[in-house]
Structure formats: structure tokens, C-alpha cells
Amino acid sequence: MPQQRYYLAIDIGASSGRHVLGSVNGNGVIELEEVHRFDNVQVRRRGHDCWDIDMIWENILVGLEKCRKAGKIPETIGIDTWGVDFVLVDAQGRLVGDAVAYRDARTNDVAADVDAGIGLERLYRVTGIQRQAFNTVYQLAALSREHPEELEAADRFLMVPEYLNYLLTGHMVNEYTNATTTNLVNARTCTWDSFALEAAEAPARLFGEIAMPGTVVGGLAPEVQQRVGFDARVMLPATHDTGSAFLAVPARDAQAVYLSSGTWSLLGVEHEGPITSDASRYQNFTNEGGYLKRFRFLKNIMGLWMIQSIRRELNGVSYVSGKGAQLKRAAKEIGFGELADAARAEQKLHPDAPVPHVNVNDDRFLAPASMIEEIKAACRETGQPVPDTVGELMRCVYESLTGCYADSINELSALTGRTYTSINIVGGGCQDTYLNELTARACGIPVFAGPIEGTSLGNLMVQMISDGVFADLDEAREAIRRSFDVVEYQPE
């Protein structure tokens, strides 16, 4: 009997990270096992909100040690994370500066200035990436103005998963799907664009050749092998978590909209080429690079961040360690299910009451001191009823979010000339039954929810295809359909 082969997805999101082992049993069913999970909490350094890279790295090693202790040594390892954020390293491979997080305010006074100098129309035509104030192009410009000496001292630009790969292997490799989120990659040549780099005020010498998902970075470095007790190949999946999540969508046909639901809601479709028209730019759609140079034509929507922030606030927890006022803790920790139940109860109690709506994509909700007070202020400023109870507040958020989904699908249809007949939701957010019900109702088409571990699955798919477990993506997606339950929600 052949020995079981394991593959490891290290999936690190903005709120938590996890190590997920994947294998395929004798019946062709994909089996997943989470071996390690950790919270990803930011820290305050030199006046900025930063990722705690040392903590993340230590947890990566702890997860690898747990694989060895379980006797399940992976053939390959792949890391994916959120997009846009980066580090700089010098010629000796040492960090230059901090890993500043995208929700930090350093781009607030820079983005508009950069826009005025470069012309948003040209930048969008070149890169196809939607304008967001935290895009890497603006982060680099902000860094150039605050700490030009860091850019001068740097030898390489690495995005967060690329730096973690470097720590694992000793090799520095830039990866395509995450690189496209920077607003610095030409959507047609799939290479760093000189005009965009000039806009970012970043030296071109920092940027290496871009490699595609499926590329082997290298084996584990000797010091890592000594710590974890084994060797394995480190491979590039789609290192941007949305790129991995879209790979795991078990869509039934080409008329399906994909929704990766987590801290962000990424709503869109796979497309054969970039759409960089003025109409697409006005609607703020983006063209992120995908596996096999597919394009993810989608809109980044604020997503579950607002719900996560409300929960943290009610539980007296700060998103950034050491930042903000001390919050009053609830007598009993409030879970996501209780927030959804509060919204559902409010709907049943007052079915005909007017529900205030806010623009979930407004930058005011990106990192407010208090999400609850910011939502109330937005309602007050627009002359709407101000939510007072938790149920009213949550109903406002749920209705606003699903209304944005419906509007985005209508915009998507107009831009692509296609009619969409279903929504396929993957990721942790697909567990929220109330959100799924409201999404089906607001959009007027069926919702298919699952699998939950979409990002980890997509990460594993690239590794397994590259190692010959599956012949291609179609075969891998068929295995996903066979292996995981999908729950259907019909519009009323």
C-alpha cells in the first residue's frame, strides 16, 4: 500500500494564521487536518501599526514542529498571506525598517498627492488595479518621504510571504499573484512596470524577476531543518490569499460569481484578460493576477472586518497591541454567532422598521478608533435612524454589506456583458448562515456556501498539481466537489 503523501498550506490572514495538512485518500477524497493556529495581532512601532514578523515566523516554525511530532512530513510547503504589504532587506538579508500594516495611516496624506502627480487613468490602464489608499504604490511613496534612508539601504523588496519563504529557504523570489496587488505590475506583460515604480518613488533595482505559482523556491535552510527535524521543498502557491481562495471555488458553470468571504469580501469572476476601461475604473474593479496568468476581475469590499471590529470592541480587545483606549470587557465573551442572532432577532421583532445603510467601502471604516461609533456617526450624518442596540447595529452592517454585494454583481454584469446566475462563497464567512440568507435575498440568485477552508485548499491545489497528484485545475476542482459539502441558499 503506497505511503500517504502530505502537503502543507500555511495560510496567514490579517486576523489569524493556520497550518493545514492536505492529502488525498484512496477514494480520491481530499482530507484536511489543521495542525496549528495562531492569532495575528499587530504591534505599534515608531508611530506605525506593524505586523509582528518575529511572532509570525516563530509560529511558522512551531507549526512545522507539530507536523514532525504527528509523523506527517509534508512533501511541499506553501505560504499565502494578504496582499499589498512588504518588507525591505539589505544585502545581508537583514530587515530594513518595519513591516508596516496596510491599515496604518501613513498613506493618508500621501495618496492624493501621488494621484495628482501620476494620473490615475494612466496607472489603471497600465496595472488594472483598483485605487485603494493603502496600495503598495502609495506605501512606498510614503516610506520614501518619511525614511528615504531605508530605501537607500535596501537591496530587495519582498512581500510578506516572500520574506517568510526567504527565512525558510535562504532564497528571495517575488511571486506573481501577490505582486499584482501592489499596483506596480503591468497587467499585460506581467512584469514590474517602470512607470508605476516611478510613481512609487521606488528604485527599480529592488525588484526581482517575478515567478509563477508552482515554482519551487528551494529546500529548507540548514538551520530550519535543525529546528523542525525534517526537510521539504518550499513551493509558491498563489501567495495572495484571494488568488488561492478563487482556485478552490467549486463553481458549477461560467455564470457563477465568486466570493471569498473573510476580513475582506472579494467578489468577482475569473476572466481571460484584464479589463482596464474607464467604466471599470469608475466602478473601482480590480484585475488581480491568478494561477496560470488567469485574472481575478473583482471588487475588494470591506467584508467581515466591520463585524470583527464590533465583536472585538464589545469584548474589550484592541486590534493593535498597545494602541487605543482601554475598552470595557463584556461580562461574557460575545461570539460571531451571537452577533448574527442579534441581527436576526431584530429583524423578526421589527420587520417593517427602516434599516439604516452605510457605505461599507468608505475609508472611514478602514481603521476607526471605534467601529460602533463610526457607524452611528455615518447614519447620523446621512439623516438615517441611528442604531442603538447591538441588534440594530448588526442589522445595519449585514444589510449594508449584502446591498453592496448586489450592487457589485450588477456592475460586474454590465462590465463583462454577462448574466450571473449564482454566487459561490468560500472562506470562513461562508459559515454565517444569516449573511448567506441575506445575500441570496439581496442578490436574487442562489448562494452556494463552502468549502470553508477555501484559501488553504487553493494553496494545496497548486502544490498537488505541481507534484502530479492532480493532472490540472479542472481535476483538482472536481476533487473539491467530491470532498466537501456545499450548502445551498435560495432567494425568497
Tab-separated table of C-alpha atoms in Angstrom:
chain	number	residue	atom	x	y	z
A	1	MET	CA	0.000	0.000	0.000
A	2	PRO	CA	1.525	3.375	-1.038
A	3	GLN	CA	2.513	5.709	1.754
A	4	GLN	CA	0.212	8.706	2.353
A	5	ARG	CA	1.625	11.892	0.846
A	6	TYR	CA	1.080	15.169	2.716
A	7	TYR	CA	1.221	18.781	1.580
A	8	LEU	CA	1.218	21.786	3.904
A	9	ALA	CA	-0.601	25.071	3.395
A	10	ILE	CA	0.498	27.855	5.739
A	11	ASP	CA	-2.367	30.295	5.372
A	12	ILE	CA	-1.840	33.574	7.222
A	13	GLY	CA	-4.643	36.096	7.236
A	14	ALA	CA	-4.885	39.552	8.746
A	15	SER	CA	-6.522	38.139	11.892
A	16	SER	CA	-5.078	34.634	12.270
A	17	GLY	CA	-2.773	32.066	10.755
A	18	ARG	CA	-3.098	28.305	10.369
A	19	HIS	CA	-1.115	25.279	9.189
A	20	VAL	CA	-3.311	22.874	7.219
A	21	LEU	CA	-2.055	19.479	6.068
A	22	GLY	CA	-3.709	18.123	2.938
A	23	SER	CA	-3.719	14.634	1.455
A	24	VAL	CA	-5.827	12.530	-0.905
A	25	ASN	CA	-7.109	9.163	0.286
A	26	GLY	CA	-7.574	6.003	-1.770
A	27	ASN	CA	-11.071	7.103	-2.845
A	28	GLY	CA	-9.790	10.354	-4.297
A	29	VAL	CA	-11.220	12.412	-1.421
A	30	ILE	CA	-9.214	15.374	-0.152
A	31	GLU	CA	-8.568	15.244	3.585
A	32	LEU	CA	-7.561	18.298	5.604
A	33	GLU	CA	-6.041	18.482	9.076
A	34	GLU	CA	-5.341	21.721	10.908
A	35	VAL	CA	-2.170	21.191	12.933
A	36	HIS	CA	-1.564	24.713	14.239
A	37	ARG	CA	-3.429	28.032	14.559
A	38	PHE	CA	-2.384	31.389	15.975
A	39	ASP	CA	-3.704	34.931	16.347
A	40	ASN	CA	-2.156	37.603	14.160
A	41	VAL	CA	-2.119	40.766	16.272
A	42	GLN	CA	-0.368	43.926	15.131
A	43	VAL	CA	2.094	45.950	17.201
A	44	ARG	CA	2.862	49.658	17.411
A	45	ARG	CA	6.408	50.598	16.362
A	46	ARG	CA	7.937	54.000	15.606
A	47	GLY	CA	4.473	55.533	15.406
A	48	HIS	CA	3.043	52.963	12.980
A	49	ASP	CA	0.858	49.862	13.110
A	50	CYS	CA	3.100	46.958	12.084
A	51	TRP	CA	2.966	43.214	11.592
A	52	ASP	CA	4.853	41.253	14.229
A	53	ILE	CA	7.025	39.347	11.763
A	54	ASP	CA	9.076	37.678	14.506
A	55	MET	CA	5.905	36.280	16.091
A	56	ILE	CA	4.606	35.061	12.727
A	57	TRP	CA	7.941	33.398	11.934
A	58	GLU	CA	8.071	31.666	15.312
A	59	ASN	CA	4.562	30.306	14.755
A	60	ILE	CA	5.537	29.011	11.315
A	61	LEU	CA	8.328	27.014	12.955
A	62	VAL	CA	6.040	25.777	15.735
A	63	GLY	CA	3.576	24.526	13.135
A	64	LEU	CA	6.319	22.686	11.258
A	65	GLU	CA	7.464	21.057	14.501
A	66	LYS	CA	3.900	19.861	15.083
A	67	CYS	CA	3.914	18.194	11.652
A	68	ARG	CA	7.039	16.263	12.618
A	69	LYS	CA	5.624	15.280	16.010
A	70	ALA	CA	2.486	13.980	14.266
A	71	GLY	CA	4.651	11.914	11.910
A	72	LYS	CA	3.209	13.702	8.867
A	73	ILE	CA	6.097	15.215	6.957
A	74	PRO	CA	4.902	17.322	4.001
A	75	GLU	CA	6.278	16.796	0.509
A	76	THR	CA	5.974	20.527	-0.155
A	77	ILE	CA	5.117	23.666	1.821
A	78	GLY	CA	3.317	26.750	0.512
A	79	ILE	CA	2.691	30.087	2.244
A	80	ASP	CA	-0.070	32.545	1.393
A	81	THR	CA	-0.954	35.839	3.101
A	82	TRP	CA	-2.913	39.014	2.493
A	83	GLY	CA	-1.687	41.363	-0.244
A	84	VAL	CA	-0.029	44.809	-0.613
A	85	ASP	CA	2.298	44.698	2.443
A	86	PHE	CA	6.066	44.271	2.140
A	87	VAL	CA	9.460	44.431	3.805
A	88	LEU	CA	12.835	45.657	2.624
A	89	VAL	CA	16.019	43.665	3.218
A	90	ASP	CA	19.647	44.693	2.826
A	91	ALA	CA	22.444	42.883	1.005
A	92	GLN	CA	22.983	40.644	4.047
A	93	GLY	CA	19.306	39.667	4.127
A	94	ARG	CA	18.541	41.709	7.230
A	95	LEU	CA	15.298	43.640	7.623
A	96	VAL	CA	15.454	47.341	6.892
A	97	GLY	CA	12.728	49.090	8.864
A	98	ASP	CA	9.402	47.589	9.892
A	99	ALA	CA	6.635	45.600	8.199
A	100	VAL	CA	4.071	48.406	8.325
A	101	ALA	CA	0.481	47.172	8.013
A	102	TYR	CA	-1.898	48.386	5.332
A	103	ARG	CA	-4.407	49.748	7.865
A	104	ASP	CA	-1.773	52.148	9.189
A	105	ALA	CA	-2.451	55.823	8.480
A	106	ARG	CA	0.899	56.632	6.828
A	107	THR	CA	-0.613	56.867	3.327
A	108	ASN	CA	-3.471	59.188	4.322
A	109	ASP	CA	-1.652	62.381	3.360
A	110	VAL	CA	0.338	60.855	0.519
A	111	ALA	CA	-2.120	59.006	-1.725
A	112	ALA	CA	-3.914	62.070	-3.110
A	113	ASP	CA	-0.584	63.794	-3.727
A	114	VAL	CA	0.709	60.774	-5.666
A	115	ASP	CA	-2.542	60.591	-7.658
A	116	ALA	CA	-2.182	64.214	-8.708
A	117	GLY	CA	1.335	63.606	-9.921
A	118	ILE	CA	0.830	60.381	-11.880
A	119	GLY	CA	-2.700	60.500	-13.236
A	120	LEU	CA	-4.941	57.699	-12.009
A	121	GLU	CA	-6.247	56.991	-15.504
A	122	ARG	CA	-2.818	56.007	-16.808
A	123	LEU	CA	-1.897	53.970	-13.744
A	124	TYR	CA	-5.145	51.996	-14.012
A	125	ARG	CA	-4.702	51.375	-17.739
A	126	VAL	CA	-1.225	50.003	-17.047
A	127	THR	CA	-1.819	47.904	-13.930
A	128	GLY	CA	-5.592	47.358	-13.839
A	129	ILE	CA	-5.592	47.586	-10.032
A	130	GLN	CA	-8.333	49.453	-8.205
A	131	ARG	CA	-7.439	52.592	-6.346
A	132	GLN	CA	-7.109	51.948	-2.613
A	133	ALA	CA	-5.203	54.351	-0.400
A	134	PHE	CA	-3.195	51.510	1.143
A	135	ASN	CA	-1.915	50.054	-2.156
A	136	THR	CA	1.812	49.384	-2.171
A	137	VAL	CA	2.429	52.178	-4.672
A	138	TYR	CA	1.292	54.652	-2.000
A	139	GLN	CA	3.022	52.834	0.851
A	140	LEU	CA	6.354	53.050	-0.939
A	141	ALA	CA	5.828	56.740	-1.685
A	142	ALA	CA	5.039	57.346	1.982
A	143	LEU	CA	8.176	55.447	3.004
A	144	SER	CA	10.259	57.407	0.513
A	145	ARG	CA	9.185	60.656	2.132
A	146	GLU	CA	9.453	59.545	5.764
A	147	HIS	CA	12.504	57.283	5.645
A	148	PRO	CA	14.375	57.684	2.326
A	149	GLU	CA	17.442	56.207	4.012
A	150	GLU	CA	15.662	52.855	4.275
A	151	LEU	CA	15.106	52.644	0.524
A	152	GLU	CA	18.734	53.642	0.039
A	153	ALA	CA	19.957	50.891	2.397
A	154	ALA	CA	17.687	48.208	0.917
A	155	ASP	CA	18.805	45.573	-1.566
A	156	ARG	CA	15.479	43.751	-2.196
A	157	PHE	CA	11.750	44.319	-1.982
A	158	LEU	CA	9.869	41.286	-0.693
A	159	MET	CA	6.204	40.923	0.054
A	160	VAL	CA	5.315	39.307	3.371
A	161	PRO	CA	5.002	35.681	2.127
A	162	GLU	CA	8.146	36.115	0.047
A	163	TYR	CA	10.121	37.193	3.103
A	164	LEU	CA	8.809	34.213	5.070
A	165	ASN	CA	9.872	31.956	2.171
A	166	TYR	CA	13.301	33.566	2.365
A	167	LEU	CA	13.539	32.760	6.084
A	168	LEU	CA	12.579	29.156	5.298
A	169	THR	CA	14.946	28.621	2.383
A	170	GLY	CA	17.503	31.397	2.097
A	171	HIS	CA	16.188	32.247	-1.398
A	172	MET	CA	14.482	35.515	-2.398
A	173	VAL	CA	11.743	35.108	-5.007
A	174	ASN	CA	8.936	37.511	-5.966
A	175	GLU	CA	5.628	35.798	-6.791
A	176	TYR	CA	3.138	36.896	-9.435
A	177	THR	CA	-0.283	36.889	-7.738
A	178	ASN	CA	0.820	38.889	-4.712
A	179	ALA	CA	2.970	41.195	-6.828
A	180	THR	CA	-0.087	42.248	-8.824
A	181	THR	CA	-1.761	43.628	-5.679
A	182	THR	CA	0.986	46.254	-5.381
A	183	ASN	CA	-0.276	48.423	-8.291
A	184	LEU	CA	3.250	48.088	-9.689
A	185	VAL	CA	2.862	45.218	-12.200
A	186	ASN	CA	1.915	45.698	-15.847
A	187	ALA	CA	-1.320	43.752	-16.377
A	188	ARG	CA	-0.334	42.682	-19.894
A	189	THR	CA	3.394	41.949	-19.640
A	190	CYS	CA	3.093	40.523	-16.082
A	191	THR	CA	6.334	42.283	-15.138
A	192	TRP	CA	7.193	45.238	-12.912
A	193	ASP	CA	6.183	48.419	-14.708
A	194	SER	CA	8.694	51.271	-14.894
A	195	PHE	CA	6.011	53.983	-14.874
A	196	ALA	CA	4.363	52.525	-11.763
A	197	LEU	CA	7.724	52.166	-9.988
A	198	GLU	CA	8.474	55.802	-10.752
A	199	ALA	CA	5.099	56.770	-9.276
A	200	ALA	CA	6.005	54.803	-6.133
A	201	GLU	CA	9.332	56.631	-5.871
A	202	ALA	CA	10.975	53.216	-5.564
A	203	PRO	CA	14.311	52.182	-7.158
A	204	ALA	CA	13.811	49.510	-9.843
A	205	ARG	CA	16.920	47.669	-8.560
A	206	LEU	CA	14.907	46.416	-5.546
A	207	PHE	CA	12.524	44.293	-7.605
A	208	GLY	CA	13.463	40.807	-8.755
A	209	GLU	CA	12.130	38.676	-11.571
A	210	ILE	CA	8.550	37.581	-10.973
A	211	ALA	CA	7.957	33.828	-10.631
A	212	MET	CA	4.683	31.988	-11.193
A	213	PRO	CA	2.743	29.746	-8.775
A	214	GLY	CA	4.121	26.203	-8.912
A	215	THR	CA	7.733	27.396	-8.824
A	216	VAL	CA	9.938	25.644	-6.246
A	217	VAL	CA	11.745	28.217	-4.093
A	218	GLY	CA	14.092	25.665	-2.520
A	219	GLY	CA	14.562	23.212	0.317
A	220	LEU	CA	14.531	24.195	3.971
A	221	ALA	CA	17.639	26.044	5.091
A	222	PRO	CA	20.020	24.004	7.332
A	223	GLU	CA	19.151	25.973	10.468
A	224	VAL	CA	15.426	25.450	9.820
A	225	GLN	CA	15.942	21.729	9.247
A	226	GLN	CA	17.808	21.523	12.538
A	227	ARG	CA	14.939	23.244	14.373
A	228	VAL	CA	11.981	21.369	12.839
A	229	GLY	CA	13.642	18.000	12.230
A	230	PHE	CA	12.975	17.437	8.515
A	231	ASP	CA	13.485	18.831	5.026
A	232	ALA	CA	10.840	19.679	2.427
A	233	ARG	CA	10.511	21.698	-0.739
A	234	VAL	CA	9.033	25.175	-0.366
A	235	MET	CA	6.772	25.960	-3.325
A	236	LEU	CA	4.988	29.082	-4.477
A	237	PRO	CA	1.216	28.674	-4.387
A	238	ALA	CA	-0.840	31.707	-5.325
A	239	THR	CA	0.748	33.549	-2.396
A	240	HIS	CA	-2.022	36.133	-2.327
A	241	ASP	CA	-4.758	34.517	-0.264
A	242	THR	CA	-7.533	35.613	-2.638
A	243	GLY	CA	-5.656	34.016	-5.526
A	244	SER	CA	-5.612	30.755	-3.603
A	245	ALA	CA	-9.239	31.068	-2.477
A	246	PHE	CA	-10.544	31.539	-6.019
A	247	LEU	CA	-8.837	28.306	-7.080
A	248	ALA	CA	-10.929	26.354	-4.563
A	249	VAL	CA	-14.331	27.598	-5.751
A	250	PRO	CA	-16.335	24.545	-6.932
A	251	ALA	CA	-18.357	26.585	-9.444
A	252	ARG	CA	-20.922	24.688	-11.493
A	253	ASP	CA	-20.700	26.846	-14.627
A	254	ALA	CA	-19.250	30.017	-16.127
A	255	GLN	CA	-22.196	32.107	-14.891
A	256	ALA	CA	-21.026	31.897	-11.268
A	257	VAL	CA	-19.804	34.822	-9.223
A	258	TYR	CA	-17.037	34.000	-6.752
A	259	LEU	CA	-16.994	35.482	-3.253
A	260	SER	CA	-14.058	34.898	-0.935
A	261	SER	CA	-15.538	35.870	2.423
A	262	GLY	CA	-13.265	36.795	5.304
A	263	THR	CA	-11.856	40.013	6.728
A	264	TRP	CA	-12.343	41.283	3.179
A	265	SER	CA	-15.082	40.231	0.795
A	266	LEU	CA	-13.536	39.679	-2.627
A	267	LEU	CA	-16.361	39.460	-5.156
A	268	GLY	CA	-15.778	38.767	-8.825
A	269	VAL	CA	-15.046	36.253	-11.563
A	270	GLU	CA	-12.153	34.585	-13.318
A	271	HIS	CA	-11.536	36.352	-16.615
A	272	GLU	CA	-9.365	35.600	-19.613
A	273	GLY	CA	-7.754	39.034	-19.714
A	274	PRO	CA	-7.636	42.365	-17.862
A	275	ILE	CA	-10.463	44.899	-18.190
A	276	THR	CA	-8.940	48.364	-17.814
A	277	SER	CA	-11.652	50.570	-19.304
A	278	ASP	CA	-12.732	53.887	-17.824
A	279	ALA	CA	-16.033	52.273	-16.832
A	280	SER	CA	-14.163	49.594	-14.870
A	281	ARG	CA	-12.036	52.229	-13.148
A	282	TYR	CA	-15.077	54.320	-12.236
A	283	GLN	CA	-16.697	51.262	-10.637
A	284	ASN	CA	-13.396	50.559	-8.821
A	285	PHE	CA	-12.959	46.983	-10.046
A	286	THR	CA	-9.537	45.400	-9.977
A	287	ASN	CA	-7.609	42.927	-12.158
A	288	GLU	CA	-5.502	40.780	-9.853
A	289	GLY	CA	-3.236	38.135	-11.310
A	290	GLY	CA	-4.126	34.498	-10.757
A	291	TYR	CA	-2.844	30.978	-11.241
A	292	LEU	CA	-1.750	30.256	-14.844
A	293	LYS	CA	-1.964	34.012	-15.502
A	294	ARG	CA	-5.733	33.990	-15.137
A	295	PHE	CA	-7.216	37.290	-13.998
A	296	ARG	CA	-9.438	37.774	-10.997
A	297	PHE	CA	-11.727	40.594	-12.055
A	298	LEU	CA	-13.232	41.620	-8.757
A	299	LYS	CA	-14.084	44.283	-6.221
A	300	ASN	CA	-12.496	44.457	-2.775
A	301	ILE	CA	-15.339	45.052	-0.305
A	302	MET	CA	-14.765	45.847	3.378
A	303	GLY	CA	-16.223	42.446	4.290
A	304	LEU	CA	-16.370	40.936	7.746
A	305	TRP	CA	-13.878	43.476	9.078
A	306	MET	CA	-16.729	45.616	10.386
A	307	ILE	CA	-18.291	42.650	12.185
A	308	GLN	CA	-14.911	41.521	13.537
A	309	SER	CA	-14.218	45.050	14.794
A	310	ILE	CA	-17.588	45.311	16.535
A	311	ARG	CA	-17.017	41.954	18.224
A	312	ARG	CA	-13.532	42.976	19.391
A	313	GLU	CA	-14.883	46.263	20.707
A	314	LEU	CA	-17.719	44.626	22.637
A	315	ASN	CA	-15.223	42.147	24.083
A	316	GLY	CA	-12.747	44.877	25.039
A	317	VAL	CA	-9.978	43.731	22.665
A	318	SER	CA	-7.780	46.055	20.596
A	319	TYR	CA	-6.743	45.071	17.057
A	320	VAL	CA	-3.297	46.606	17.541
A	321	SER	CA	-1.460	45.610	20.713
A	322	GLY	CA	-0.844	48.626	22.937
A	323	LYS	CA	-2.874	51.038	20.799
A	324	GLY	CA	-6.073	52.827	21.728
A	325	ALA	CA	-8.003	53.368	24.903
A	326	GLN	CA	-8.706	50.593	27.343
A	327	LEU	CA	-12.070	49.134	26.419
A	328	LYS	CA	-14.637	47.763	28.824
A	329	ARG	CA	-14.853	43.993	28.504
A	330	ALA	CA	-18.193	42.260	28.226
A	331	ALA	CA	-19.131	40.079	31.203
A	332	LYS	CA	-19.134	37.099	28.821
A	333	GLU	CA	-17.250	36.946	25.536
A	334	ILE	CA	-19.537	37.593	22.594
A	335	GLY	CA	-19.147	35.313	19.577
A	336	PHE	CA	-19.919	35.877	15.911
A	337	GLY	CA	-22.980	33.629	16.170
A	338	GLU	CA	-24.441	35.816	18.901
A	339	LEU	CA	-23.998	38.929	16.750
A	340	ALA	CA	-25.798	37.251	13.851
A	341	ASP	CA	-28.541	36.077	16.220
A	342	ALA	CA	-28.978	39.640	17.478
A	343	ALA	CA	-29.470	40.896	13.920
A	344	ARG	CA	-31.906	38.102	13.117
A	345	ALA	CA	-33.903	38.779	16.300
A	346	GLU	CA	-34.076	42.481	15.476
A	347	GLN	CA	-35.399	41.661	12.001
A	348	LYS	CA	-38.117	39.415	13.437
A	349	LEU	CA	-39.060	41.898	16.151
A	350	HIS	CA	-39.238	44.913	13.813
A	351	PRO	CA	-39.644	43.530	10.271
A	352	ASP	CA	-41.001	46.791	8.852
A	353	ALA	CA	-38.678	49.199	10.643
A	354	PRO	CA	-36.417	51.291	8.374
A	355	VAL	CA	-32.883	49.882	8.356
A	356	PRO	CA	-30.045	52.425	8.026
A	357	HIS	CA	-27.402	51.675	5.409
A	358	VAL	CA	-23.780	52.807	5.297
A	359	ASN	CA	-21.203	52.675	2.519
A	360	VAL	CA	-19.123	49.724	3.699
A	361	ASN	CA	-16.295	50.730	1.358
A	362	ASP	CA	-15.889	54.188	2.862
A	363	ASP	CA	-12.319	54.700	4.109
A	364	ARG	CA	-13.763	55.874	7.425
A	365	PHE	CA	-14.362	52.215	8.308
A	366	LEU	CA	-10.825	51.087	7.473
A	367	ALA	CA	-9.330	51.607	10.956
A	368	PRO	CA	-11.565	53.777	13.150
A	369	ALA	CA	-10.918	54.220	16.863
A	370	SER	CA	-14.416	52.825	17.441
A	371	MET	CA	-16.254	50.961	14.684
A	372	ILE	CA	-19.517	51.225	16.618
A	373	GLU	CA	-19.311	54.993	16.959
A	374	GLU	CA	-18.170	55.400	13.345
A	375	ILE	CA	-21.235	53.522	12.068
A	376	LYS	CA	-23.505	55.619	14.279
A	377	ALA	CA	-21.859	58.817	13.048
A	378	ALA	CA	-22.293	57.785	9.405
A	379	CYS	CA	-26.013	57.140	9.984
A	380	ARG	CA	-26.414	60.424	11.836
A	381	GLU	CA	-24.662	62.416	9.098
A	382	THR	CA	-26.927	60.969	6.400
A	383	GLY	CA	-30.133	61.632	8.309
A	384	GLN	CA	-30.935	57.983	8.958
A	385	PRO	CA	-32.059	56.303	12.180
A	386	VAL	CA	-29.054	55.802	14.440
A	387	PRO	CA	-28.716	52.176	15.637
A	388	ASP	CA	-28.885	51.964	19.410
A	389	THR	CA	-28.909	48.260	20.301
A	390	VAL	CA	-26.476	45.560	19.190
A	391	GLY	CA	-29.255	44.034	17.084
A	392	GLU	CA	-29.922	47.322	15.274
A	393	LEU	CA	-26.206	47.884	14.744
A	394	MET	CA	-25.627	44.414	13.341
A	395	ARG	CA	-28.667	44.561	11.089
A	396	CYS	CA	-27.321	47.820	9.662
A	397	VAL	CA	-23.972	46.169	8.907
A	398	TYR	CA	-25.471	42.989	7.433
A	399	GLU	CA	-27.932	44.849	5.217
A	400	SER	CA	-25.269	47.327	4.085
A	401	LEU	CA	-22.819	44.557	3.221
A	402	THR	CA	-25.293	42.430	1.255
A	403	GLY	CA	-26.621	45.512	-0.510
A	404	CYS	CA	-23.060	46.208	-1.636
A	405	TYR	CA	-22.808	42.613	-2.922
A	406	ALA	CA	-25.955	43.091	-5.011
A	407	ASP	CA	-24.766	46.417	-6.442
A	408	SER	CA	-21.355	44.947	-7.261
A	409	ILE	CA	-22.862	41.991	-9.145
A	410	ASN	CA	-24.956	44.382	-11.225
A	411	GLU	CA	-21.846	46.425	-12.003
A	412	LEU	CA	-19.905	43.248	-12.798
A	413	SER	CA	-22.589	42.122	-15.235
A	414	ALA	CA	-22.563	45.474	-17.011
A	415	LEU	CA	-18.763	45.500	-17.314
A	416	THR	CA	-18.400	41.926	-18.603
A	417	GLY	CA	-21.633	41.725	-20.619
A	418	ARG	CA	-22.567	38.501	-18.833
A	419	THR	CA	-25.539	37.452	-16.731
A	420	TYR	CA	-24.643	35.716	-13.477
A	421	THR	CA	-26.939	33.074	-12.048
A	422	SER	CA	-25.283	32.014	-8.773
A	423	ILE	CA	-22.855	33.088	-6.070
A	424	ASN	CA	-20.240	30.673	-4.749
A	425	ILE	CA	-18.921	31.668	-1.313
A	426	VAL	CA	-15.743	30.189	0.154
A	427	GLY	CA	-13.792	31.055	3.276
A	428	GLY	CA	-14.676	31.500	6.915
A	429	GLY	CA	-17.546	33.871	6.142
A	430	CYS	CA	-19.499	31.091	4.414
A	431	GLN	CA	-20.296	29.732	7.898
A	432	ASP	CA	-22.506	32.765	8.631
A	433	THR	CA	-25.937	31.411	7.693
A	434	TYR	CA	-27.681	34.729	8.305
A	435	LEU	CA	-25.272	36.504	5.957
A	436	ASN	CA	-25.784	33.800	3.321
A	437	GLU	CA	-29.575	34.088	3.575
A	438	LEU	CA	-29.466	37.867	3.229
A	439	THR	CA	-27.018	37.623	0.318
A	440	ALA	CA	-29.334	35.315	-1.632
A	441	ARG	CA	-32.277	37.600	-0.898
A	442	ALA	CA	-30.454	40.842	-1.784
A	443	CYS	CA	-28.890	39.485	-4.987
A	444	GLY	CA	-31.911	37.473	-6.112
A	445	ILE	CA	-29.874	34.417	-7.129
A	446	PRO	CA	-28.893	31.176	-5.344
A	447	VAL	CA	-25.939	31.134	-2.977
A	448	PHE	CA	-23.711	28.066	-2.630
A	449	ALA	CA	-21.645	28.225	0.561
A	450	GLY	CA	-18.472	26.189	1.012
A	451	PRO	CA	-15.852	24.958	1.388
A	452	ILE	CA	-14.813	26.864	4.494
A	453	GLU	CA	-11.052	26.429	4.132
A	454	GLY	CA	-11.038	27.830	0.610
A	455	THR	CA	-7.693	29.604	0.829
A	456	SER	CA	-5.842	26.637	2.301
A	457	LEU	CA	-7.425	24.370	-0.310
A	458	GLY	CA	-6.361	26.606	-3.182
A	459	ASN	CA	-2.854	26.746	-1.773
A	460	LEU	CA	-2.784	22.939	-1.599
A	461	MET	CA	-4.208	22.581	-5.121
A	462	VAL	CA	-1.163	24.266	-6.679
A	463	GLN	CA	1.180	22.062	-4.665
A	464	MET	CA	-0.695	18.876	-5.570
A	465	ILE	CA	-0.968	19.734	-9.254
A	466	SER	CA	2.745	20.506	-9.389
A	467	ASP	CA	3.526	17.194	-7.666
A	468	GLY	CA	1.310	15.178	-10.021
A	469	VAL	CA	-1.491	14.334	-7.594
A	470	PHE	CA	-3.942	16.039	-9.974
A	471	ALA	CA	-3.451	16.441	-13.696
A	472	ASP	CA	-4.776	20.009	-13.816
A	473	LEU	CA	-7.038	22.531	-12.125
A	474	ASP	CA	-10.238	21.008	-13.526
A	475	GLU	CA	-9.388	17.655	-11.942
A	476	ALA	CA	-8.488	19.345	-8.660
A	477	ARG	CA	-11.778	21.249	-8.581
A	478	GLU	CA	-13.688	18.070	-9.289
A	479	ALA	CA	-11.987	16.516	-6.256
A	480	ILE	CA	-13.094	19.503	-4.176
A	481	ARG	CA	-16.717	18.967	-5.246
A	482	ARG	CA	-16.399	15.319	-4.272
A	483	SER	CA	-14.776	16.032	-0.915
A	484	PHE	CA	-16.626	18.932	0.676
A	485	ASP	CA	-20.217	19.788	1.448
A	486	VAL	CA	-21.749	22.888	-0.109
A	487	VAL	CA	-24.914	24.401	1.385
A	488	GLU	CA	-27.443	25.994	-0.955
A	489	TYR	CA	-29.485	29.104	-0.106
A	490	GLN	CA	-32.328	30.130	-2.377
A	491	PRO	CA	-33.619	33.704	-2.673
A	492	GLU	CA	-37.091	34.193	-1.215
